[in-house]
Coordinates of C-alpha atoms (C1' of nucleotides) in Angstrom, one line a residue:
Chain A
X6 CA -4.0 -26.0 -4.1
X7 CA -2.2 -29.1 -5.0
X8 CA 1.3 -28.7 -6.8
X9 CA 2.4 -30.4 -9.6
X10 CA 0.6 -33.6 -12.1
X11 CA -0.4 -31.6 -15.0
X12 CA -1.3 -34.7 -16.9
X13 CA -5.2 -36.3 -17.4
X14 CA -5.4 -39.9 -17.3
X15 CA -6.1 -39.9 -21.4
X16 CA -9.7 -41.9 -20.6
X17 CA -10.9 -39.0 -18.5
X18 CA -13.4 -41.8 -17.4
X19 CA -12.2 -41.6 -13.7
X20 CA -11.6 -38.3 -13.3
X21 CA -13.2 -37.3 -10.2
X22 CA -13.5 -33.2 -10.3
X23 CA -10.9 -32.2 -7.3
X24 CA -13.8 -29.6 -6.4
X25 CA -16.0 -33.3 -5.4
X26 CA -12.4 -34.9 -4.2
X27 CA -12.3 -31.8 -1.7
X28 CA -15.5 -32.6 -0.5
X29 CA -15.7 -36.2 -0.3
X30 CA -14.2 -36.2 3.4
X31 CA -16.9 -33.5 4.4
X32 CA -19.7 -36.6 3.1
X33 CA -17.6 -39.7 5.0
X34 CA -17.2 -37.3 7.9
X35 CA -21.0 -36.9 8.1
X36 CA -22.3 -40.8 7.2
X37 CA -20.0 -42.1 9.7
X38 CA -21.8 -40.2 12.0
X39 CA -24.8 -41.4 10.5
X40 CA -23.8 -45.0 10.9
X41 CA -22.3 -44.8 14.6
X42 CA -26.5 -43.8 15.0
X43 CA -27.3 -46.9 13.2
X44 CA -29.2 -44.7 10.8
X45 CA -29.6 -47.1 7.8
X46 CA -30.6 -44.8 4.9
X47 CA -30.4 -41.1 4.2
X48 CA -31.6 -38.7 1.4
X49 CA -29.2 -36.3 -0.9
X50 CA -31.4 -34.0 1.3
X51 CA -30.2 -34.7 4.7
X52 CA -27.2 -35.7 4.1
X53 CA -26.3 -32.6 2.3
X54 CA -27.9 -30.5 5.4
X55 CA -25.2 -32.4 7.7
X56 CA -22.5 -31.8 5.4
X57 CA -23.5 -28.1 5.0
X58 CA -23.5 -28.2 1.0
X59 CA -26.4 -28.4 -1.3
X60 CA -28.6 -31.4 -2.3
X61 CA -27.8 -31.4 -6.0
X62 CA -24.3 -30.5 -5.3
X63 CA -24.4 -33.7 -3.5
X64 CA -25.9 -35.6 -5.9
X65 CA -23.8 -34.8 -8.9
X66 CA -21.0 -35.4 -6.6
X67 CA -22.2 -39.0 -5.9
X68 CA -22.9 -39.4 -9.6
X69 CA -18.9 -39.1 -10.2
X70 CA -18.6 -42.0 -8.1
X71 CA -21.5 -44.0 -9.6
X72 CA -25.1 -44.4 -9.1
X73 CA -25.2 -45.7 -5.6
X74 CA -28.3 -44.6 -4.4
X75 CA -32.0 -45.9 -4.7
X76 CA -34.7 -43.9 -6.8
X77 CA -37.1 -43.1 -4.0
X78 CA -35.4 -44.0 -0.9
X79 CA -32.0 -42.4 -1.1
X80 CA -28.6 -44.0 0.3
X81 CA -27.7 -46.5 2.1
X82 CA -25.2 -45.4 4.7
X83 CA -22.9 -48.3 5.4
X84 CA -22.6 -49.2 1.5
X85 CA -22.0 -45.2 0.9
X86 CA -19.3 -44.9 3.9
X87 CA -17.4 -47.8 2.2
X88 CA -17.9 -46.4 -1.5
X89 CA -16.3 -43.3 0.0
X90 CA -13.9 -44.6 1.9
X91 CA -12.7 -46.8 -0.7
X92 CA -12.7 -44.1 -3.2
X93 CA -10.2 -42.0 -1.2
X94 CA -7.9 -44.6 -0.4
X95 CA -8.8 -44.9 3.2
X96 CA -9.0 -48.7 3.1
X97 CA -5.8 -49.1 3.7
X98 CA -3.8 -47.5 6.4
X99 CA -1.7 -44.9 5.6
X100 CA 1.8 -44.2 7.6
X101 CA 2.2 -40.6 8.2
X102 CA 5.2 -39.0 9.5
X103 CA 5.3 -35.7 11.4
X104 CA 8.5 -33.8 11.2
X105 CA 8.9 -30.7 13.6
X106 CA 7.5 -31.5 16.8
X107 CA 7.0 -28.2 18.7
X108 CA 3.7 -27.2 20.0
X109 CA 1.7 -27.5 16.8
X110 CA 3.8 -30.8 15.8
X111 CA 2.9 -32.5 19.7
X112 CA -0.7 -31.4 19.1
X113 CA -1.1 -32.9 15.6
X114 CA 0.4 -36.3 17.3
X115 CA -1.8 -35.9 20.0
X116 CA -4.9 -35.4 17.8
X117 CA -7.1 -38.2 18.2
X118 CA -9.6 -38.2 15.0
X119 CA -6.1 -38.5 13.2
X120 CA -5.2 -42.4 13.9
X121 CA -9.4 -43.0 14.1
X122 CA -9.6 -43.2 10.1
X123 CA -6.8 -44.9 7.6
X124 CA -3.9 -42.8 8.9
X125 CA -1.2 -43.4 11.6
X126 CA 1.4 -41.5 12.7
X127 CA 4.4 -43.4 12.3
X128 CA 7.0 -41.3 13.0
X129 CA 7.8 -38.2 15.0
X130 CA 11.1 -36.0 13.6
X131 CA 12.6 -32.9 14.9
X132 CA 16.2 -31.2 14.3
X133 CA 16.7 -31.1 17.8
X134 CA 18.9 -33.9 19.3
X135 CA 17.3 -32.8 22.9
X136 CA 14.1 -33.9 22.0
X137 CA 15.6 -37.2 20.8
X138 CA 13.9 -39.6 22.6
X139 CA 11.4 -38.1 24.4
X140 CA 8.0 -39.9 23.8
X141 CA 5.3 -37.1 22.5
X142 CA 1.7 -38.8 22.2
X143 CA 3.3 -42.2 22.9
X144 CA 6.1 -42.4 20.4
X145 CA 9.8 -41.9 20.9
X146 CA 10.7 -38.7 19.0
X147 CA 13.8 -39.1 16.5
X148 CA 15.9 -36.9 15.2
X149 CA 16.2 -35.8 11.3
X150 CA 19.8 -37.2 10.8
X151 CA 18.0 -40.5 10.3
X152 CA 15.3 -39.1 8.3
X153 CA 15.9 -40.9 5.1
X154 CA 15.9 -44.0 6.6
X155 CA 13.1 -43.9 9.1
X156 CA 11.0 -43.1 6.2
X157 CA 11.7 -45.9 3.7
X158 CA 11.4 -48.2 6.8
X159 CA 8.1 -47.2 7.4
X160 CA 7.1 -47.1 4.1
X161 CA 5.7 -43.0 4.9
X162 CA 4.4 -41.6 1.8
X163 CA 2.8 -38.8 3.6
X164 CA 4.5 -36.2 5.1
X165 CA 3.3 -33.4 7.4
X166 CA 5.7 -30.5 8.4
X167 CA 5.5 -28.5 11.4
X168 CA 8.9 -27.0 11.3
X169 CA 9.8 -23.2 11.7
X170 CA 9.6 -21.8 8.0
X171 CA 12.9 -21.2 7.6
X172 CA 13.3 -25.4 7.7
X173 CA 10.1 -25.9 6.0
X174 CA 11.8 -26.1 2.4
X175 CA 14.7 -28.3 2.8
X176 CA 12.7 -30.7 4.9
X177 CA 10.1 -30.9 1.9
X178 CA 13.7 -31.2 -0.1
X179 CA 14.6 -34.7 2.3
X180 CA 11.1 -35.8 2.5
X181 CA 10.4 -36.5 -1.0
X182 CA 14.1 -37.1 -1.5
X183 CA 13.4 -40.1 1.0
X184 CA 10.3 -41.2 -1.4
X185 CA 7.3 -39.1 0.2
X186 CA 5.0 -38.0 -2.4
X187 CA 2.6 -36.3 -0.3
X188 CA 2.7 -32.9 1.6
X189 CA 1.0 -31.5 4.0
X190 CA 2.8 -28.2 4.9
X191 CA 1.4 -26.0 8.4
X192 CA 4.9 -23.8 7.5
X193 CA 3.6 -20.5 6.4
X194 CA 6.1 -21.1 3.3
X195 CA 5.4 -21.3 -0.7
X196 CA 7.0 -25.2 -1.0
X197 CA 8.6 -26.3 -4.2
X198 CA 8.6 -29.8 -5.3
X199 CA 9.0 -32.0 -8.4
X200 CA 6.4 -33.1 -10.3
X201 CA 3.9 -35.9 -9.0
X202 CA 4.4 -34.5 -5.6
X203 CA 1.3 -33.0 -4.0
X204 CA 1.2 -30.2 -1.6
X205 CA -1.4 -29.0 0.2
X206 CA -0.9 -26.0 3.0
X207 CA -2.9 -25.3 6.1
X208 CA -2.2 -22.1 6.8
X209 CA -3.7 -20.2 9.9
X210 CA -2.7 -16.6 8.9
X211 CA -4.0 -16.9 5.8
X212 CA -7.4 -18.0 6.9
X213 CA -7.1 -15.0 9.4
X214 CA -7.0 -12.4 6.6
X215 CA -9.5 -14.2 4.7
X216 CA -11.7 -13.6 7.5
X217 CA -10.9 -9.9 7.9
X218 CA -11.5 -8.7 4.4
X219 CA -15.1 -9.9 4.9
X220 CA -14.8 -8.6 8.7
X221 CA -13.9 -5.4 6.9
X222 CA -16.2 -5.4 4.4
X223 CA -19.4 -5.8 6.4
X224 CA -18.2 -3.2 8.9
X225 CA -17.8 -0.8 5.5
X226 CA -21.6 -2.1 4.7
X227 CA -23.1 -1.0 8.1
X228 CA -21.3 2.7 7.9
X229 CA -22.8 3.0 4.7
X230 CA -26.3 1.7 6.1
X231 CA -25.8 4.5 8.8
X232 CA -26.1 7.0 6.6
X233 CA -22.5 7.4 4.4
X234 CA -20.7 8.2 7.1
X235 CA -16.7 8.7 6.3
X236 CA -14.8 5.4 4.7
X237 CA -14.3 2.9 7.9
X238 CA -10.2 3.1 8.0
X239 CA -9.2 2.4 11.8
X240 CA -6.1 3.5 13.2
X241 CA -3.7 3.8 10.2
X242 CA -0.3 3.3 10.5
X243 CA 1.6 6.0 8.3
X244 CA 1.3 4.6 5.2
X245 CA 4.8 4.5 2.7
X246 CA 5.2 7.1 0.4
X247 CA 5.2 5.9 -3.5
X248 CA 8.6 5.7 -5.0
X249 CA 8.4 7.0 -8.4
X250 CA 5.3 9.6 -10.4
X251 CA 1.7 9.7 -8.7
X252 CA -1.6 9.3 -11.1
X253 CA -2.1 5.4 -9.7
X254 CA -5.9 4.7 -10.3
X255 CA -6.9 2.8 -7.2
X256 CA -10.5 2.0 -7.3
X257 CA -10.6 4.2 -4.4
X258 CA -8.6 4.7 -1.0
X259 CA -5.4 5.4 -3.1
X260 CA -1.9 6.1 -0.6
X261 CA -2.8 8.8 1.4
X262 CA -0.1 11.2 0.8
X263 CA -0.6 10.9 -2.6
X264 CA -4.2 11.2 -2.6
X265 CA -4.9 13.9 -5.5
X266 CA -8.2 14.6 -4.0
Chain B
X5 CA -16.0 -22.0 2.4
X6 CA -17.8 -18.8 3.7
X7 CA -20.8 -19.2 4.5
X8 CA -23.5 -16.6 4.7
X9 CA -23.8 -13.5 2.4
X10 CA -26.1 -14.6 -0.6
X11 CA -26.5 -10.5 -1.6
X12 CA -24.2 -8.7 -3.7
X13 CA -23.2 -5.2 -3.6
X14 CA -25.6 -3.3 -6.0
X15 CA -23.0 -1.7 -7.9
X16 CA -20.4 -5.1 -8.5
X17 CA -17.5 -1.9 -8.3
X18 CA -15.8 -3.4 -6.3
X19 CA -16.6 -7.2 -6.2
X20 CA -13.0 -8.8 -5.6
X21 CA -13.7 -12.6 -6.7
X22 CA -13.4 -14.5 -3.9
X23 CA -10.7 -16.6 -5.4
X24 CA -8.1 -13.5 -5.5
X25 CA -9.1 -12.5 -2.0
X26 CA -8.4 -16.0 -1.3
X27 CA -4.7 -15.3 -3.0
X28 CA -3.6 -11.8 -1.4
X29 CA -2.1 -13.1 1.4
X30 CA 0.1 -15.3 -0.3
X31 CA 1.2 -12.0 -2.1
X32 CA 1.4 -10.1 0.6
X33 CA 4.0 -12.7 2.4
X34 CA 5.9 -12.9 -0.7
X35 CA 6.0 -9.3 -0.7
X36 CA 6.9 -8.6 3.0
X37 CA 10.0 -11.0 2.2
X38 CA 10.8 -8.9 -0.4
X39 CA 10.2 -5.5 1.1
X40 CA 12.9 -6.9 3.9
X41 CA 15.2 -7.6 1.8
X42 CA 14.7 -4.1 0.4
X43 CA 13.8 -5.0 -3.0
X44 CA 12.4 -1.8 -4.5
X45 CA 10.4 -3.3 -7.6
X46 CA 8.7 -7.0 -9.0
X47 CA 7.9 -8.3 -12.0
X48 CA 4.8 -10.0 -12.3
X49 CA 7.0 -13.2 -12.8
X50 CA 8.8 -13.1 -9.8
X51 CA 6.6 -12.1 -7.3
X52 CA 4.3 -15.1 -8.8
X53 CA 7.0 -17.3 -8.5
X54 CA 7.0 -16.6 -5.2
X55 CA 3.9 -16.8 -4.1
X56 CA 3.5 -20.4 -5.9
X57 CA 1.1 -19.4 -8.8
X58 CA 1.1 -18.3 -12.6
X59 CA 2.4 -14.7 -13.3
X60 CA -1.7 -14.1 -15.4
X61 CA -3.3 -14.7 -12.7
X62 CA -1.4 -13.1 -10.5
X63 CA -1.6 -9.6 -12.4
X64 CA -5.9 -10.6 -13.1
X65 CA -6.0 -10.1 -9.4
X66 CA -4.3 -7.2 -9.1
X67 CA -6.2 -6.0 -11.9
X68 CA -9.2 -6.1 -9.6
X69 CA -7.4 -4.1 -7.1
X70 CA -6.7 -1.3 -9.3
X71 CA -3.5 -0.3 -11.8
X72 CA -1.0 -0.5 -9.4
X73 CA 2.4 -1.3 -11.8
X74 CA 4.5 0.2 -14.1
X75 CA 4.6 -1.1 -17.3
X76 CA 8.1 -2.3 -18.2
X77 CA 9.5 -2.0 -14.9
X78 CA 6.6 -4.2 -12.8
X79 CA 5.0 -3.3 -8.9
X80 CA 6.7 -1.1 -6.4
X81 CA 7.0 -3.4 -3.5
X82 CA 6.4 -0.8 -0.6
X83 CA 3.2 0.4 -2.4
X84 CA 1.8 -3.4 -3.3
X85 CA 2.4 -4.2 0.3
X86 CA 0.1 -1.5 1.2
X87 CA -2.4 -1.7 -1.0
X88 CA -3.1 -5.3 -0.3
X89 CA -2.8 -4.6 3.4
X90 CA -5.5 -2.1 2.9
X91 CA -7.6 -4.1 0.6
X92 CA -7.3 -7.1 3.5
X93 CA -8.6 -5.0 6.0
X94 CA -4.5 -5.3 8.3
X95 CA -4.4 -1.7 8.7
X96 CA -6.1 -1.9 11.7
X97 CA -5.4 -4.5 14.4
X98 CA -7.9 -7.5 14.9
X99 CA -8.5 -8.5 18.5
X100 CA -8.9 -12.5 18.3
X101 CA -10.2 -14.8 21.2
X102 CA -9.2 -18.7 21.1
X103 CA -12.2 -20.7 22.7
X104 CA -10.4 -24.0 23.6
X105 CA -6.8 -24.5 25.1
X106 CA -5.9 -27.8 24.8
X107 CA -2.9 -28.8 22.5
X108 CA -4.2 -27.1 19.6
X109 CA -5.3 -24.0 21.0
X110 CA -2.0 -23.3 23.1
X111 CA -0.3 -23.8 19.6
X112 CA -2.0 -21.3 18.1
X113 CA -1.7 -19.0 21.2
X114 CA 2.1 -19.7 21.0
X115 CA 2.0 -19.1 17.2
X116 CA 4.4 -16.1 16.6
X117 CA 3.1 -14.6 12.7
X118 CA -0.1 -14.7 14.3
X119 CA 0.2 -11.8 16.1
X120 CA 2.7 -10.4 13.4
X121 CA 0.4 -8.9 10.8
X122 CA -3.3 -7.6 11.6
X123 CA -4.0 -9.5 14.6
X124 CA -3.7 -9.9 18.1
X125 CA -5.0 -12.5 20.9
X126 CA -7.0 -10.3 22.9
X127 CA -7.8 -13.5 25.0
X128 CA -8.2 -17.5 25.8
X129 CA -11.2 -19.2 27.0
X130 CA -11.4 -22.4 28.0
X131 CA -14.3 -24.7 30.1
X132 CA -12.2 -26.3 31.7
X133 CA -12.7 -23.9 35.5
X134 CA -8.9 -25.8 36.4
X135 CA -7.6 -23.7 33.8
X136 CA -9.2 -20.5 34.7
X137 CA -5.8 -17.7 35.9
X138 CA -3.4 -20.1 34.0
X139 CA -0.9 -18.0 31.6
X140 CA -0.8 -19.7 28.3
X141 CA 1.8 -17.4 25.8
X142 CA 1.4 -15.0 28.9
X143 CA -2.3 -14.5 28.6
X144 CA -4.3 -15.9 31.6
X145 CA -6.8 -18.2 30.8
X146 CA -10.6 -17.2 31.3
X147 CA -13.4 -19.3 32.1
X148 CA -16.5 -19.9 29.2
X149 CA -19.0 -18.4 31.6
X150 CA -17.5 -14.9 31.2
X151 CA -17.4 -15.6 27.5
X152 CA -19.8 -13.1 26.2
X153 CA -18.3 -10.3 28.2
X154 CA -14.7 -10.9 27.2
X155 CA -15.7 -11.0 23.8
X156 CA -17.8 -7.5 23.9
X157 CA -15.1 -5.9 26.1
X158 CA -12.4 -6.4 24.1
X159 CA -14.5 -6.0 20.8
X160 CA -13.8 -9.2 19.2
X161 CA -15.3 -9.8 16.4
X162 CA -13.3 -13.1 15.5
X163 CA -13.1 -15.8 16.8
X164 CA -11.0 -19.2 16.9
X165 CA -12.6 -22.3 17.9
X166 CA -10.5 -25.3 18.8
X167 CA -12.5 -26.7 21.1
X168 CA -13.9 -30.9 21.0
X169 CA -16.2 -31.7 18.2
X170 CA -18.7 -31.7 21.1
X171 CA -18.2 -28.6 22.2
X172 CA -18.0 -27.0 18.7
X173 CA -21.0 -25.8 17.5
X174 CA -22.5 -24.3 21.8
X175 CA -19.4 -22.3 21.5
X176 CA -19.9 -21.0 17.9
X177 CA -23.5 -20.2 19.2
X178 CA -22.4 -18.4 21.7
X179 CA -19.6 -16.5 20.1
X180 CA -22.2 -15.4 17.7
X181 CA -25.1 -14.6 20.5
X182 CA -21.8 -12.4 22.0
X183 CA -21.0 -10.0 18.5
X184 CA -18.5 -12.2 16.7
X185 CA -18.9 -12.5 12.8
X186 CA -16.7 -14.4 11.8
X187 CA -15.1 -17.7 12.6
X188 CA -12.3 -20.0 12.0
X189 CA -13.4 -23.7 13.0
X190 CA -10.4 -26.1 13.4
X191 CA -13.1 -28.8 14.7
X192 CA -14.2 -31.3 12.9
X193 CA -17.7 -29.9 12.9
X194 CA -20.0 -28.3 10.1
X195 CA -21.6 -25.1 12.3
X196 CA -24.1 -23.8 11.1
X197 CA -24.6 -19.8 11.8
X198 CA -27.1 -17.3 10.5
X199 CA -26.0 -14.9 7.9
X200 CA -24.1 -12.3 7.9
X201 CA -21.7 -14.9 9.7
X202 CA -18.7 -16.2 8.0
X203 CA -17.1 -19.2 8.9
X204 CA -14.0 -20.8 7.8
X205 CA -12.5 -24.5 8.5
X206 CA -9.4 -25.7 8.7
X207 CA -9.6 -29.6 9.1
X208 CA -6.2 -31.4 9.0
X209 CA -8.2 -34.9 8.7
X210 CA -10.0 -33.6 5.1
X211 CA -6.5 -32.4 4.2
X212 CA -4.6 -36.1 4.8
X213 CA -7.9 -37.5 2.9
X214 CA -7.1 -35.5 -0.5
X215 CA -3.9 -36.6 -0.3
X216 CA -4.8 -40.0 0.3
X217 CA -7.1 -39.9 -2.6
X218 CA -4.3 -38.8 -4.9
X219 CA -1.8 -40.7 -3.3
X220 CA -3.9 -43.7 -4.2
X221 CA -4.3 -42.8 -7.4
X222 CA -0.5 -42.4 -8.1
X223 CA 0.2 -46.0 -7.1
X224 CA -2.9 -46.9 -9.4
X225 CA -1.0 -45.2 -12.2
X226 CA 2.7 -47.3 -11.0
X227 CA 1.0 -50.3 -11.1
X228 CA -0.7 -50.0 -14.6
X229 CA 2.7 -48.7 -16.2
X230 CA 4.3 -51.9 -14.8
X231 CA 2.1 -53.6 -17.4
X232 CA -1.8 -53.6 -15.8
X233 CA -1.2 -56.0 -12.8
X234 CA -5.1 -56.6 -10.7
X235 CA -6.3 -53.3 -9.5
X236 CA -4.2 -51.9 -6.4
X237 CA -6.4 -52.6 -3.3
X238 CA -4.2 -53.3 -0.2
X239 CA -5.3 -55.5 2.6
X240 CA -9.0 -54.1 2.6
X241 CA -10.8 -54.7 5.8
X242 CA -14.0 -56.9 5.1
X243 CA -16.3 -54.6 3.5
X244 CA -19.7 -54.2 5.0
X245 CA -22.4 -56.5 2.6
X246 CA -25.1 -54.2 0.6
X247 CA -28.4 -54.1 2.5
X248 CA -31.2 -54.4 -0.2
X249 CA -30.8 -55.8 -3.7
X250 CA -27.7 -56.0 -6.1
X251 CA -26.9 -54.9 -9.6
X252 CA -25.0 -51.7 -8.7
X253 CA -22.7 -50.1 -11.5
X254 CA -19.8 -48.2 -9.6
X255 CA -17.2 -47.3 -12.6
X256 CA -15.4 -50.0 -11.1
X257 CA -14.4 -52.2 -7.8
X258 CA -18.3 -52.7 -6.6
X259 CA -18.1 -54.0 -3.1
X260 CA -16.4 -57.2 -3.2
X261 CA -18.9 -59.3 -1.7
X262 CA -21.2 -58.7 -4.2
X263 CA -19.0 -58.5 -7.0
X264 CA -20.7 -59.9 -10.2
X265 CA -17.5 -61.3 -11.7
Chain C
dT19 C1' -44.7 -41.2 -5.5
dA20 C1' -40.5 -39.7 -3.7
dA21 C1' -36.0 -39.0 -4.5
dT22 C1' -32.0 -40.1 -7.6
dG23 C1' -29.2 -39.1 -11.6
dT24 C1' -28.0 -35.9 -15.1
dG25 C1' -28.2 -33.0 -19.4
dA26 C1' -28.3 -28.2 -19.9
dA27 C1' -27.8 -23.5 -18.4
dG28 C1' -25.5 -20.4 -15.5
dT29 C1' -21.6 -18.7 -12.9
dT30 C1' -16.9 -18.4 -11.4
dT31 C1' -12.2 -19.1 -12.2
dT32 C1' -8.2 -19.8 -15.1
dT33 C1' -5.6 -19.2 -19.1
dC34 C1' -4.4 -17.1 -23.4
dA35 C1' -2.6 -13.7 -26.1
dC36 C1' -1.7 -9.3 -27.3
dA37 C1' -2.8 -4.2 -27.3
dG38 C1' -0.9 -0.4 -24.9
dC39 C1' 2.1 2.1 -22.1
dG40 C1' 6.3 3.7 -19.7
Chain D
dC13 C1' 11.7 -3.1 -25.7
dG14 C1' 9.7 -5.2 -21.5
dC15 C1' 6.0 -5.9 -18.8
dT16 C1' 1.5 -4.6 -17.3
dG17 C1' -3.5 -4.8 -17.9
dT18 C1' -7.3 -6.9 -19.9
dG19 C1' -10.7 -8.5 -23.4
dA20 C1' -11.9 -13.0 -25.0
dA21 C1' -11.7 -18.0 -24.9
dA22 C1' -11.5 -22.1 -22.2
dA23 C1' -12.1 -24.8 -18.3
dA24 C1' -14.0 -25.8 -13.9
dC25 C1' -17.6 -25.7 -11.0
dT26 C1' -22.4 -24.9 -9.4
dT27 C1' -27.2 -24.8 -9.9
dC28 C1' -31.5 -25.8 -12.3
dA29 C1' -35.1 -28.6 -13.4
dC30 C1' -37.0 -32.7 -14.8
dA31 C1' -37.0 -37.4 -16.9
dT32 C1' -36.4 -41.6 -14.8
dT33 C1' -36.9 -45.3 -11.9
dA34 C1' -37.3 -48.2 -7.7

DNA sequence: TAATGTGAAGTTTTTCACAGCG
DNA sequence: CGCTGTGAAAAACTTCACATTA
């Protein structure tokens, strides 16, 4: 889902598939716990059990990364968790600002496992002078007149916004503006940004309707178990009425009202 | 990220890749914008201008959905918004329960295009016995021991866990013990379910990772335009020391204690 | 001998490019 | 003519299966 970067490095010999990148956190996540146990080794086997993926999906992640595992005995869990660590950058400690702090901005800055591994939250923003100030989490809130400049301060590369959508896109607009080169957007909006800016999205609804077109599907899957009973359709709400000529070719549950058959 | 469901539908008629299903929601938000502002018709370019992706692969996934333009004049914007609501199952309404109010889980209970499109909090539940009666987003706060008959009263049958790590994968257990088939995990937990059950994560610590990771990269790149200065390493806590023998060959920056050169 | 590392095969997803239709 | 719908090609990703090696 990340935005812009079109370019390969022209060696192509560190290019880490973003497929393995996506999954690398899922690995730390699980060897840390593996280490706070004092466990010292672990095979692709387990370790791919903990992280819920499959062995050889494991291995040939690992194998991107180099060959850092023994023939016979598997990994060794501190040496991996560094590897890994290193490998995404989390050896150094990234400054993260958080601009809109309303309920879902407060619980991201109180979110613990957040400052735990290579970020901190550096800065709180929000649009409202009221809130300018008021500590959430421990830090003062301030407000997004001074935006620009409590970025550069902090040397934030990394920005997350929590704003109403309607604000989403012009904070994105001062953000990298400011120098951040890094998004991480809870705003249920489409963000544009130039090129070598990343965005990724976490995006609630969108997970939610995810979820129901499986929910839905299964549901379909049992009334056809049953015996073929009538399509599952629920309590429809009138649906609109097509504009111009009929003779769609849905696949099947075409617009009601226009249904031929 | 779903789990669960190895089988496919015998026929493959109407086998929606799970990468488009994955992108209708972004159309459809695009499309609701556009349906209030009463745009009658979109182009295949626009409407995947606004939804962020490439106008091919936006009308390959409609393709799956059935011929729903006009060639020359592009998608009726009433009809695509029904269609896709169909297709996602947001015809009918999805009762929702929240297991977990602390900062995140109030969020999300406050969250106002949550209840919007599709879905509605039917109710909260929380261990904490303190909390039982309290109104969060003017729904009262129930207790975990009633947990499996809230969820079969109300007919849940998704849930939202936003509980501890701890507490994570009990709850999920439980959900699933009470008739809920799918789930969307926002702790920092792999659960494991049988199948038939999907889950989905959202895990804002994997999130900052990946953009660590290319965040690193980035400053890897600035560096080696400003004429190849030493690898970019920042002040790197001391590395742990490799347990058994050396002679490692990670594509680069081995662990600097047992750096060969 | 047990488990890694990896070519090769298989699957899914994206992109191309253009035939076909309104 | 303009834009959709879609085969076909390309790319990305996953899985298989086994040679390799500690």
């Amino acid at each position: 889902m990340a935005t812009g970067r079109t370019h390969r490095p022209a060696t192509r010999s560190r290019g880490i598939p973003e497929a393995t990148v996506a999954r690398l956190p899922l690995y730390l996540r699980a060897l840390t716990a593996l280490s706070e146990r004092s466990v010292p080794t672990v095979s692709s086997e387990e370790l791919a059990a903990a992280a819920g993926v499959n062995s050889a999906k494991l291995r040939k992640d690992f194998s991107y990364l180099g060959s850092y595992g023994t023939r016979g005995v598997g990994y060794d869990v501190e040496y991996l968790v560094y590897q890994i660590s290193r490998e995404l950058g989390l050896t150094q400690d990234w400054p993260v600002a958080i601009v809109g702090i309303g309920n879902l901005g407060a619980a991201l800055a109180n979110y613990g496992g957040f400052a735990s591994r290579g970020f901190r939250v550096a800065a709180l923003i929000d649009a409202d002078p009221a809130m300018a100030g008021t500590p959430v989490a421990g830090i003062a809130v301030q407000h997004t007149d001074d935006l620009d400049r409590i970025i550069s301060e902090n040397g934030v590369s990394i920005g997350v916004i929590t704003t109403p959508p309607g604000a989403a896109q012009q904070v994105c607009d001062r953000l990298v503006a400011a120098g951040v080169t890094s998004i991480l957007n809870f705003a249920p909006t489409v963000l544009s940004v130039p090129d070598g800016v990343d965005v990724r999205k976490v995006d609630l609804s969108i997970e939610l309707q995810i979820l129901a077109f499986h929910e839905q599907r299964k549901a379909g899957e049992e009334a056809a178990a049953d015996g073929r009973a009538g399509a599952v359709d629920g309590p429809d709400a009138a649906p609109p009425v097509r504009a111009t000529s009929a003779g769609r070719k849905g696949p099947d549950g075409d617009m009601p009202a226009v249904m031929p058959a």
